[in-house]
């Protein structure tokens, strides 16, 4: 009877270990996919031009030009 209990315990341990291995593999795959996605996003952000920066520079130039025009008009009067 003791031997049968030992066999049942060994089979349960094996089954538990299989479940742990499966969970470990699933988590490893999810981690790898997340890492690849993070790297891809970082590369995308690095190579994508910053259009807002260009807009702000153009806006500053127009703003400065406006005040330069006003100063010229005041000087002519």
Coordinates of C-alpha atoms in Angstrom, one line a residue, residues 27-65:
X27 CA 5.6 33.8 -19.4
X28 CA 8.9 33.6 -21.3
X29 CA 7.1 33.9 -24.7
X30 CA 5.1 36.9 -23.4
X31 CA 8.2 38.5 -22.1
X32 CA 10.1 38.0 -25.4
X33 CA 7.2 39.5 -27.4
X34 CA 7.0 42.5 -25.0
X35 CA 10.7 43.0 -25.3
X36 CA 10.6 42.9 -29.1
X37 CA 7.6 45.3 -29.2
X38 CA 9.5 47.7 -26.8
X39 CA 12.6 47.7 -29.0
X40 CA 10.5 48.2 -32.2
X41 CA 8.7 51.2 -30.6
X42 CA 12.0 52.7 -29.4
X43 CA 13.4 52.4 -32.9
X44 CA 10.3 53.9 -34.4
X45 CA 10.4 56.9 -32.0
X46 CA 14.1 57.4 -32.8
X47 CA 13.7 57.5 -36.6
X48 CA 10.3 59.3 -36.8
X49 CA 10.9 63.0 -37.4
X50 CA 9.5 65.5 -34.9
X51 CA 7.1 67.6 -36.9
X52 CA 6.0 69.6 -33.8
X53 CA 9.6 70.9 -33.4
X54 CA 9.6 72.1 -37.0
X55 CA 6.2 73.8 -36.5
X56 CA 7.4 75.6 -33.3
X57 CA 10.5 76.9 -35.1
X58 CA 8.4 78.2 -38.0
X59 CA 6.1 79.8 -35.6
X60 CA 8.9 81.5 -33.7
X61 CA 10.3 82.8 -37.0
X62 CA 7.0 84.3 -38.0
X63 CA 6.5 85.8 -34.6
X64 CA 9.9 87.4 -34.8
X65 CA 9.2 88.7 -38.3

